[in-house]
Amino acid sequence: MSAQIKIETTKHPKLKPDQKNLGFGKYFTDHMFIMDYSEGKSWHEPRIIPYQPLVLDPATSVLHYGQAIFEGMKAYLSTDGRMLLFRPRRNMERINRSDDRMCMPTIDVDFGVEAIKTLVKLDKDWIPTVVGTSLYIRPFVISTDPFLGVRASNTYKFIIILSPVGAYYPQGIAPVNIYVEPEYVRAVRGGTGFAKAAGNYAGGMKAQTIAAKKGYVQVLWLDGIERKYIEEVGAMNVFFKVKGEVITPDLSGSILPGVTRESVIFLLKHWGMKVSERKISIHELFEAYQKGELEEAFGTGTAAVISPIGELNWNEHRIVINNNKTGEVAHKLYDTLTGIQYGRFKDEFGWTVEIK
Ligand code: COI
């Protein structure tokens, strides 16, 4: 895919929102990227157009069978005015693993990164500058055949939209409380858990709504077979520090392989810490808590960055972690990761990509 991206700029630029009250995912920039796929023509007509609604036939396959995947990444503005992306190829590579799982056509990684860069550059005035804010990038692929038979679509759209955002959770970077979901499960091995499939999130909303009613911001998913092993939290991967060892569930096929997760594991190893990717049961975690050995818990994700977990509720046992305060490791990870992402720290790992 090497076609030129056609650009049609808006004649009606929108008013920008107050950067201090962005929240997450509520505002969208002036432009969007879109390209089409059809069998025989592959991906074609890449273009940037004014941000606008999509017109879809009511029979469009994605509306019925949910053949849809998405990604999440961010663009950051450094204090010296550089526009930075964080490991964008890793997200494009994951798009392709998600596409493959959902029987959708893959996208050339370099072209995908180029499309993201071109769009962000055009809407660069939308990258917010207040501390803790960034421009969230949401690439997604949907199936578009107007056909009610159940089969993979022959046509698709790859779209990228941008949203200036603040912290994902309303409590900002303060510790969040999480409900350990006892009944519903997110994914099983062999299913779609490792893909960023839209349906994974739809299936999680029932549990999330129940947890919210109980006063918890998200759920911690247990494995789909025994409801015993910890998997991930609604919008992030999860890490625990037990007696100096940092443990995160291994990628068994039902867990999202997070780009932030991967970067955190790398950083912890780089710092000489003991990190284990392995199965960890909720019982093991509870026992560690009872013995006073559970030192920290935190989530990782593009949207959530590093999000300390202050409390877990498991079968009405309230597990309060580190006195509901951000732990030392979560703190150091947050500072280092955001330091690299915003260009404050030297990027010794080659993770940032500048948009010029
Ligand atoms: C992200 O961290 O980018 C995500 O996609 C998580 C969530 C907003 C669905």
Short mmCIF file of C-alpha atoms and ligand atoms in Angstrom, two decimals:
data_model
loop_
_atom_site.label_atom_id
_atom_site.label_comp_id
_atom_site.label_asym_id
_atom_site.label_seq_id
_atom_site.Cartn_x
_atom_site.Cartn_y
_atom_site.Cartn_z
CA MET A 1 0.00 0.00 0.00
CA SER A 2 1.88 3.00 -1.19
CA ALA A 3 -0.86 5.22 -2.54
CA GLN A 4 -0.75 8.89 -1.71
CA ILE A 5 -3.07 10.07 1.01
CA LYS A 6 -5.48 12.67 -0.43
CA ILE A 7 -6.22 15.48 1.98
CA GLU A 8 -9.39 17.57 2.10
CA THR A 9 -9.20 20.09 4.92
CA THR A 10 -12.20 21.36 6.82
CA LYS A 11 -13.76 24.72 6.07
CA HIS A 12 -15.30 24.82 9.52
CA PRO A 13 -12.64 24.24 12.19
CA LYS A 14 -14.20 23.42 15.56
CA LEU A 15 -13.70 25.31 18.82
CA LYS A 16 -11.19 23.46 20.98
CA PRO A 17 -12.30 22.23 24.40
CA ASP A 18 -10.96 23.48 27.74
CA GLN A 19 -7.76 21.50 28.26
CA LYS A 20 -8.31 21.33 31.99
CA ASN A 21 -11.60 19.45 31.60
CA LEU A 22 -10.97 17.06 28.74
CA GLY A 23 -11.94 13.82 30.45
CA PHE A 24 -11.48 10.89 28.08
CA GLY A 25 -12.82 10.36 24.56
CA LYS A 26 -15.41 13.14 24.51
CA TYR A 27 -13.97 15.54 21.92
CA PHE A 28 -12.77 14.88 18.40
CA THR A 29 -10.46 16.83 16.15
CA ASP A 30 -11.20 18.45 12.80
CA HIS A 31 -10.17 15.56 10.54
CA MET A 32 -10.26 11.79 10.18
CA PHE A 33 -8.41 9.27 8.05
CA ILE A 34 -10.32 6.67 6.08
CA MET A 35 -9.54 4.02 3.47
CA ASP A 36 -11.54 1.22 1.93
CA TYR A 37 -10.93 -2.42 1.26
CA SER A 38 -12.68 -4.62 -1.25
CA GLU A 39 -11.76 -8.02 -2.54
CA GLY A 40 -9.67 -7.75 -5.67
CA LYS A 41 -8.80 -4.11 -4.95
CA SER A 42 -7.16 -4.57 -1.55
CA TRP A 43 -6.88 -1.35 0.51
CA HIS A 44 -7.47 1.73 -1.64
CA GLU A 45 -8.37 5.42 -1.65
CA PRO A 46 -6.58 6.50 1.51
CA ARG A 47 -7.83 9.96 2.38
CA ILE A 48 -8.11 12.51 5.13
CA ILE A 49 -11.43 14.31 5.26
CA PRO A 50 -13.24 16.64 7.67
CA TYR A 51 -14.44 14.71 10.76
CA GLN A 52 -17.93 13.53 9.95
CA PRO A 53 -20.52 10.80 10.60
CA LEU A 54 -20.37 7.56 8.62
CA VAL A 55 -23.30 6.65 6.43
CA LEU A 56 -23.95 2.92 6.68
CA ASP A 57 -26.63 0.67 5.23
CA PRO A 58 -28.74 -0.76 8.11
CA ALA A 59 -27.70 -4.24 6.94
CA THR A 60 -23.98 -3.44 7.29
CA SER A 61 -22.29 -6.54 8.66
CA VAL A 62 -20.46 -4.86 11.57
CA LEU A 63 -23.78 -3.70 13.03
CA HIS A 64 -25.01 -7.27 13.26
CA TYR A 65 -22.03 -9.55 13.74
CA GLY A 66 -19.49 -7.19 15.25
CA GLN A 67 -16.60 -7.81 12.89
CA ALA A 68 -14.63 -4.89 14.29
CA ILE A 69 -11.28 -4.28 15.93
CA PHE A 70 -9.56 -1.17 17.26
CA GLU A 71 -6.36 0.23 18.69
CA GLY A 72 -5.41 2.91 21.16
CA MET A 73 -2.27 5.01 21.09
CA LYS A 74 -1.29 8.59 21.90
CA ALA A 75 0.57 11.58 20.45
CA TYR A 76 2.43 13.76 22.93
CA LEU A 77 3.75 17.30 22.61
CA SER A 78 7.14 17.73 24.24
CA THR A 79 8.03 20.97 26.01
CA ASP A 80 10.38 21.82 23.13
CA GLY A 81 7.48 21.45 20.69
CA ARG A 82 8.18 17.99 19.19
CA MET A 83 5.24 15.73 18.31
CA LEU A 84 5.98 12.24 19.59
CA LEU A 85 4.36 8.83 19.15
CA PHE A 86 5.15 5.89 21.44
CA ARG A 87 6.05 2.60 19.70
CA PRO A 88 3.40 3.05 16.95
CA ARG A 89 4.59 0.00 15.01
CA ARG A 90 3.68 -2.24 17.96
CA ASN A 91 0.08 -1.02 17.73
CA MET A 92 -0.05 -1.49 13.97
CA GLU A 93 1.36 -4.99 14.38
CA ARG A 94 -1.34 -5.74 16.94
CA ILE A 95 -4.00 -4.40 14.55
CA ASN A 96 -2.85 -7.05 12.14
CA ARG A 97 -3.00 -9.83 14.74
CA SER A 98 -6.50 -8.65 15.69
CA ASP A 99 -7.48 -8.38 12.00
CA ASP A 100 -6.24 -11.88 11.34
CA ARG A 101 -8.16 -13.34 14.30
CA MET A 102 -11.36 -11.62 13.19
CA CYS A 103 -10.91 -12.71 9.58
CA MET A 104 -10.28 -9.16 8.41
CA PRO A 105 -7.61 -7.94 5.97
CA THR A 106 -4.27 -6.84 7.42
CA ILE A 107 -2.75 -3.41 6.78
CA ASP A 108 0.80 -2.53 5.81
CA VAL A 109 2.44 -1.50 9.09
CA ASP A 110 4.56 1.30 7.58
CA PHE A 111 1.59 2.70 5.71
CA GLY A 112 -0.55 2.60 8.87
CA VAL A 113 2.10 4.53 10.81
CA GLU A 114 2.37 7.02 7.92
CA ALA A 115 -1.40 7.55 7.95
CA ILE A 116 -1.32 8.21 11.71
CA LYS A 117 1.56 10.65 11.35
CA THR A 118 -0.12 12.51 8.48
CA LEU A 119 -3.39 12.89 10.39
CA VAL A 120 -1.74 13.97 13.66
CA LYS A 121 0.41 16.48 11.81
CA LEU A 122 -2.65 18.03 10.17
CA ASP A 123 -4.45 18.30 13.53
CA LYS A 124 -1.35 19.13 15.57
CA ASP A 125 -2.98 22.18 17.16
CA TRP A 126 -5.29 19.72 18.91
CA ILE A 127 -2.48 18.08 20.89
CA PRO A 128 -3.16 19.43 24.36
CA THR A 129 -0.32 20.82 26.47
CA VAL A 130 -1.67 20.76 30.04
CA VAL A 131 0.25 18.24 32.22
CA GLY A 132 -1.16 14.72 31.90
CA THR A 133 -3.02 15.40 28.63
CA SER A 134 -2.32 13.97 25.18
CA LEU A 135 -3.94 13.33 21.82
CA TYR A 136 -5.51 9.87 21.89
CA ILE A 137 -5.39 8.08 18.55
CA ARG A 138 -8.11 5.55 17.78
CA PRO A 139 -7.51 3.50 14.61
CA PHE A 140 -10.22 0.92 13.90
CA VAL A 141 -11.38 -1.47 11.22
CA ILE A 142 -15.02 -2.37 10.51
CA SER A 143 -16.68 -4.73 8.08
CA THR A 144 -19.05 -3.02 5.67
CA ASP A 145 -20.84 -5.57 3.45
CA PRO A 146 -24.59 -4.86 3.45
CA PHE A 147 -25.42 -8.56 3.86
CA LEU A 148 -27.16 -10.54 6.60
CA GLY A 149 -25.58 -13.93 6.00
CA VAL A 150 -22.99 -14.88 8.60
CA ARG A 151 -19.62 -14.87 6.85
CA ALA A 152 -16.55 -12.67 6.72
CA SER A 153 -17.30 -9.44 4.88
CA ASN A 154 -15.70 -8.70 1.51
CA THR A 155 -15.44 -4.97 2.21
CA TYR A 156 -13.96 -3.01 5.12
CA LYS A 157 -13.05 0.48 6.24
CA PHE A 158 -9.91 1.44 8.17
CA ILE A 159 -10.54 4.69 10.00
CA ILE A 160 -8.45 6.81 12.36
CA ILE A 161 -9.94 9.43 14.65
CA LEU A 162 -8.21 11.66 17.23
CA SER A 163 -9.38 12.84 20.62
CA PRO A 164 -7.63 15.25 23.00
CA VAL A 165 -7.74 13.53 26.40
CA GLY A 166 -6.88 13.87 30.06
CA ALA A 167 -6.75 10.98 32.54
CA TYR A 168 -8.80 7.87 31.70
CA TYR A 169 -10.21 7.50 35.21
CA PRO A 170 -12.17 10.32 36.84
CA GLN A 171 -9.85 10.08 39.87
CA GLY A 172 -6.89 11.00 37.64
CA ILE A 173 -3.71 9.20 38.65
CA ALA A 174 -4.91 8.46 42.21
CA PRO A 175 -5.35 4.75 43.09
CA VAL A 176 -8.47 3.10 41.68
CA ASN A 177 -10.65 0.44 43.30
CA ILE A 178 -11.46 -2.70 41.38
CA TYR A 179 -14.12 -5.40 41.74
CA VAL A 180 -12.96 -8.99 41.19
CA GLU A 181 -15.68 -10.42 38.95
CA PRO A 182 -16.89 -13.75 40.35
CA GLU A 183 -19.35 -14.83 37.66
CA TYR A 184 -18.90 -13.30 34.22
CA VAL A 185 -15.73 -13.91 32.21
CA ARG A 186 -14.07 -11.88 29.47
CA ALA A 187 -12.38 -14.52 27.33
CA VAL A 188 -11.20 -18.09 27.08
CA ARG A 189 -8.18 -19.56 25.37
CA GLY A 190 -9.03 -20.11 21.72
CA GLY A 191 -11.41 -17.16 21.80
CA THR A 192 -10.71 -13.55 20.91
CA GLY A 193 -9.21 -12.31 24.18
CA PHE A 194 -5.76 -11.56 22.74
CA ALA A 195 -7.28 -9.46 19.96
CA LYS A 196 -8.54 -5.93 20.43
CA ALA A 197 -11.92 -6.99 19.17
CA ALA A 198 -14.82 -4.62 19.83
CA GLY A 199 -16.98 -7.50 21.06
CA ASN A 200 -14.58 -8.26 23.93
CA TYR A 201 -15.48 -4.90 25.39
CA ALA A 202 -19.23 -5.24 24.73
CA GLY A 203 -19.19 -8.57 26.57
CA GLY A 204 -17.53 -6.93 29.55
CA MET A 205 -20.05 -4.17 30.08
CA LYS A 206 -22.55 -6.14 32.16
CA ALA A 207 -19.93 -6.92 34.83
CA GLN A 208 -18.58 -3.39 34.65
CA THR A 209 -22.06 -1.95 35.23
CA ILE A 210 -22.58 -4.21 38.26
CA ALA A 211 -19.17 -3.21 39.65
CA ALA A 212 -19.94 0.49 39.09
CA LYS A 213 -23.18 0.15 41.06
CA LYS A 214 -21.12 -1.20 43.95
CA GLY A 215 -18.79 1.81 43.70
CA TYR A 216 -15.89 0.19 41.79
CA VAL A 217 -14.39 1.75 38.66
CA GLN A 218 -13.57 -1.48 36.84
CA VAL A 219 -13.53 -5.25 37.10
CA LEU A 220 -10.63 -7.64 37.44
CA TRP A 221 -11.31 -10.61 35.20
CA LEU A 222 -10.55 -14.16 36.28
CA ASP A 223 -9.89 -16.98 33.79
CA GLY A 224 -12.86 -18.32 31.87
CA ILE A 225 -12.54 -21.95 32.94
CA GLU A 226 -11.85 -22.12 36.66
CA ARG A 227 -12.55 -18.46 37.53
CA LYS A 228 -9.39 -18.66 39.56
CA TYR A 229 -6.43 -17.20 37.70
CA ILE A 230 -6.12 -13.45 37.29
CA GLU A 231 -6.30 -12.19 33.69
CA GLU A 232 -6.64 -8.42 33.26
CA VAL A 233 -8.68 -5.39 34.25
CA GLY A 234 -11.35 -3.87 31.96
CA ALA A 235 -9.10 -1.37 30.19
CA MET A 236 -5.63 -2.43 31.30
CA ASN A 237 -3.18 -5.23 32.05
CA VAL A 238 -2.42 -5.83 35.68
CA PHE A 239 0.74 -6.19 37.83
CA PHE A 240 1.26 -7.13 41.50
CA LYS A 241 4.33 -6.72 43.66
CA VAL A 242 4.58 -9.53 46.18
CA LYS A 243 7.62 -9.74 48.46
CA GLY A 244 9.73 -7.75 46.00
CA GLU A 245 8.72 -9.82 42.94
CA VAL A 246 6.62 -8.12 40.27
CA ILE A 247 4.12 -10.59 38.83
CA THR A 248 1.87 -10.20 35.81
CA PRO A 249 -0.34 -12.88 34.22
CA ASP A 250 1.38 -14.56 31.28
CA LEU A 251 -0.05 -14.16 27.78
CA SER A 252 -2.02 -17.37 27.65
CA GLY A 253 -4.11 -16.41 24.62
CA SER A 254 -7.00 -14.82 26.48
CA ILE A 255 -5.16 -11.69 27.64
CA LEU A 256 -4.47 -8.55 25.63
CA PRO A 257 -0.73 -8.23 24.88
CA GLY A 258 -0.46 -4.59 25.92
CA VAL A 259 2.22 -2.33 24.46
CA THR A 260 2.49 -0.57 27.85
CA ARG A 261 2.62 -4.00 29.55
CA GLU A 262 5.53 -5.00 27.32
CA SER A 263 7.33 -1.70 27.98
CA VAL A 264 6.83 -2.02 31.76
CA ILE A 265 8.23 -5.56 31.83
CA PHE A 266 11.23 -4.31 29.85
CA LEU A 267 11.81 -1.36 32.21
CA LEU A 268 11.51 -3.47 35.36
CA LYS A 269 14.03 -5.98 34.00
CA HIS A 270 16.28 -3.13 32.92
CA TRP A 271 16.22 -1.88 36.51
CA GLY A 272 17.25 -5.32 37.73
CA MET A 273 13.94 -6.12 39.39
CA LYS A 274 12.53 -9.61 39.59
CA VAL A 275 9.65 -9.84 37.10
CA SER A 276 7.58 -12.95 36.44
CA GLU A 277 5.04 -13.51 33.71
CA ARG A 278 3.12 -16.40 35.14
CA LYS A 279 -0.23 -17.67 36.31
CA ILE A 280 -1.31 -16.07 39.55
CA SER A 281 -4.53 -17.13 41.23
CA ILE A 282 -6.77 -14.81 43.21
CA HIS A 283 -6.26 -17.19 46.15
CA GLU A 284 -2.46 -16.76 45.98
CA LEU A 285 -2.92 -13.01 45.88
CA PHE A 286 -5.32 -13.03 48.83
CA GLU A 287 -2.96 -15.19 50.85
CA ALA A 288 -0.09 -12.80 50.10
CA TYR A 289 -2.31 -9.93 51.25
CA GLN A 290 -3.20 -11.73 54.48
CA LYS A 291 0.48 -12.35 55.19
CA GLY A 292 1.24 -8.68 54.56
CA GLU A 293 3.29 -9.57 51.46
CA LEU A 294 1.19 -7.81 48.81
CA GLU A 295 3.12 -4.59 48.41
CA GLU A 296 1.67 -2.95 45.29
CA ALA A 297 -0.84 -3.43 42.50
CA PHE A 298 -1.18 -1.37 39.35
CA GLY A 299 -2.67 -1.49 35.88
CA THR A 300 -0.98 -0.57 32.61
CA GLY A 301 -2.47 0.62 29.34
CA THR A 302 -2.28 3.36 26.75
CA ALA A 303 -5.33 5.11 28.11
CA ALA A 304 -4.69 4.24 31.77
CA VAL A 305 -0.86 4.74 31.56
CA ILE A 306 0.23 3.38 34.98
CA SER A 307 -2.78 3.25 37.24
CA PRO A 308 -2.22 2.28 40.88
CA ILE A 309 -4.84 -0.03 42.40
CA GLY A 310 -5.78 0.97 45.94
CA GLU A 311 -8.39 -1.68 46.68
CA LEU A 312 -9.66 -4.97 45.31
CA ASN A 313 -12.99 -6.43 46.34
CA TRP A 314 -12.99 -10.23 46.09
CA ASN A 315 -16.11 -11.98 47.37
CA GLU A 316 -16.68 -9.05 49.71
CA HIS A 317 -13.13 -9.29 51.11
CA ARG A 318 -11.77 -5.76 50.83
CA ILE A 319 -8.10 -6.00 49.94
CA VAL A 320 -6.58 -2.58 50.64
CA ILE A 321 -3.18 -2.26 49.01
CA ASN A 322 -0.34 -0.04 50.24
CA ASN A 323 -2.80 1.95 52.38
CA ASN A 324 -4.57 2.99 49.20
CA LYS A 325 -1.52 5.00 48.12
CA THR A 326 0.55 4.90 44.95
CA GLY A 327 3.47 2.52 45.47
CA GLU A 328 7.11 3.22 44.76
CA VAL A 329 7.35 0.99 41.68
CA ALA A 330 4.15 2.36 40.11
CA HIS A 331 5.44 5.86 40.76
CA LYS A 332 8.81 5.22 39.17
CA LEU A 333 7.22 3.51 36.18
CA TYR A 334 4.77 6.39 35.68
CA ASP A 335 7.54 8.98 35.85
CA THR A 336 9.85 7.05 33.54
CA LEU A 337 7.24 6.09 30.97
CA THR A 338 5.65 9.53 30.75
CA GLY A 339 9.15 11.07 30.86
CA ILE A 340 10.03 9.13 27.70
CA GLN A 341 6.63 9.64 26.07
CA TYR A 342 6.67 13.42 26.55
CA GLY A 343 10.33 13.69 25.59
CA ARG A 344 11.47 14.87 29.05
CA PHE A 345 13.80 11.86 29.43
CA LYS A 346 16.35 10.61 26.98
CA ASP A 347 14.76 7.74 25.02
CA GLU A 348 17.52 5.17 25.34
CA PHE A 349 15.33 2.36 23.99
CA GLY A 350 14.27 3.98 20.71
CA TRP A 351 10.59 3.87 21.67
CA THR A 352 9.51 7.32 20.56
CA VAL A 353 8.90 8.32 16.96
CA GLU A 354 8.90 11.98 16.09
CA ILE A 355 6.37 13.35 13.62
CA LYS A 356 8.16 15.88 11.43
C1 COI B 1 -6.32 1.84 25.46
O1 COI B 1 -5.68 1.80 26.51
O2 COI B 1 -5.94 2.51 24.50
C2 COI B 1 -7.54 1.11 25.30
O3 COI B 1 -7.88 0.82 24.19
C3 COI B 1 -8.32 0.76 26.49
C4 COI B 1 -9.73 1.24 26.53
C5 COI B 1 -9.93 2.70 26.34
C6 COI B 1 -10.65 0.40 25.75
#
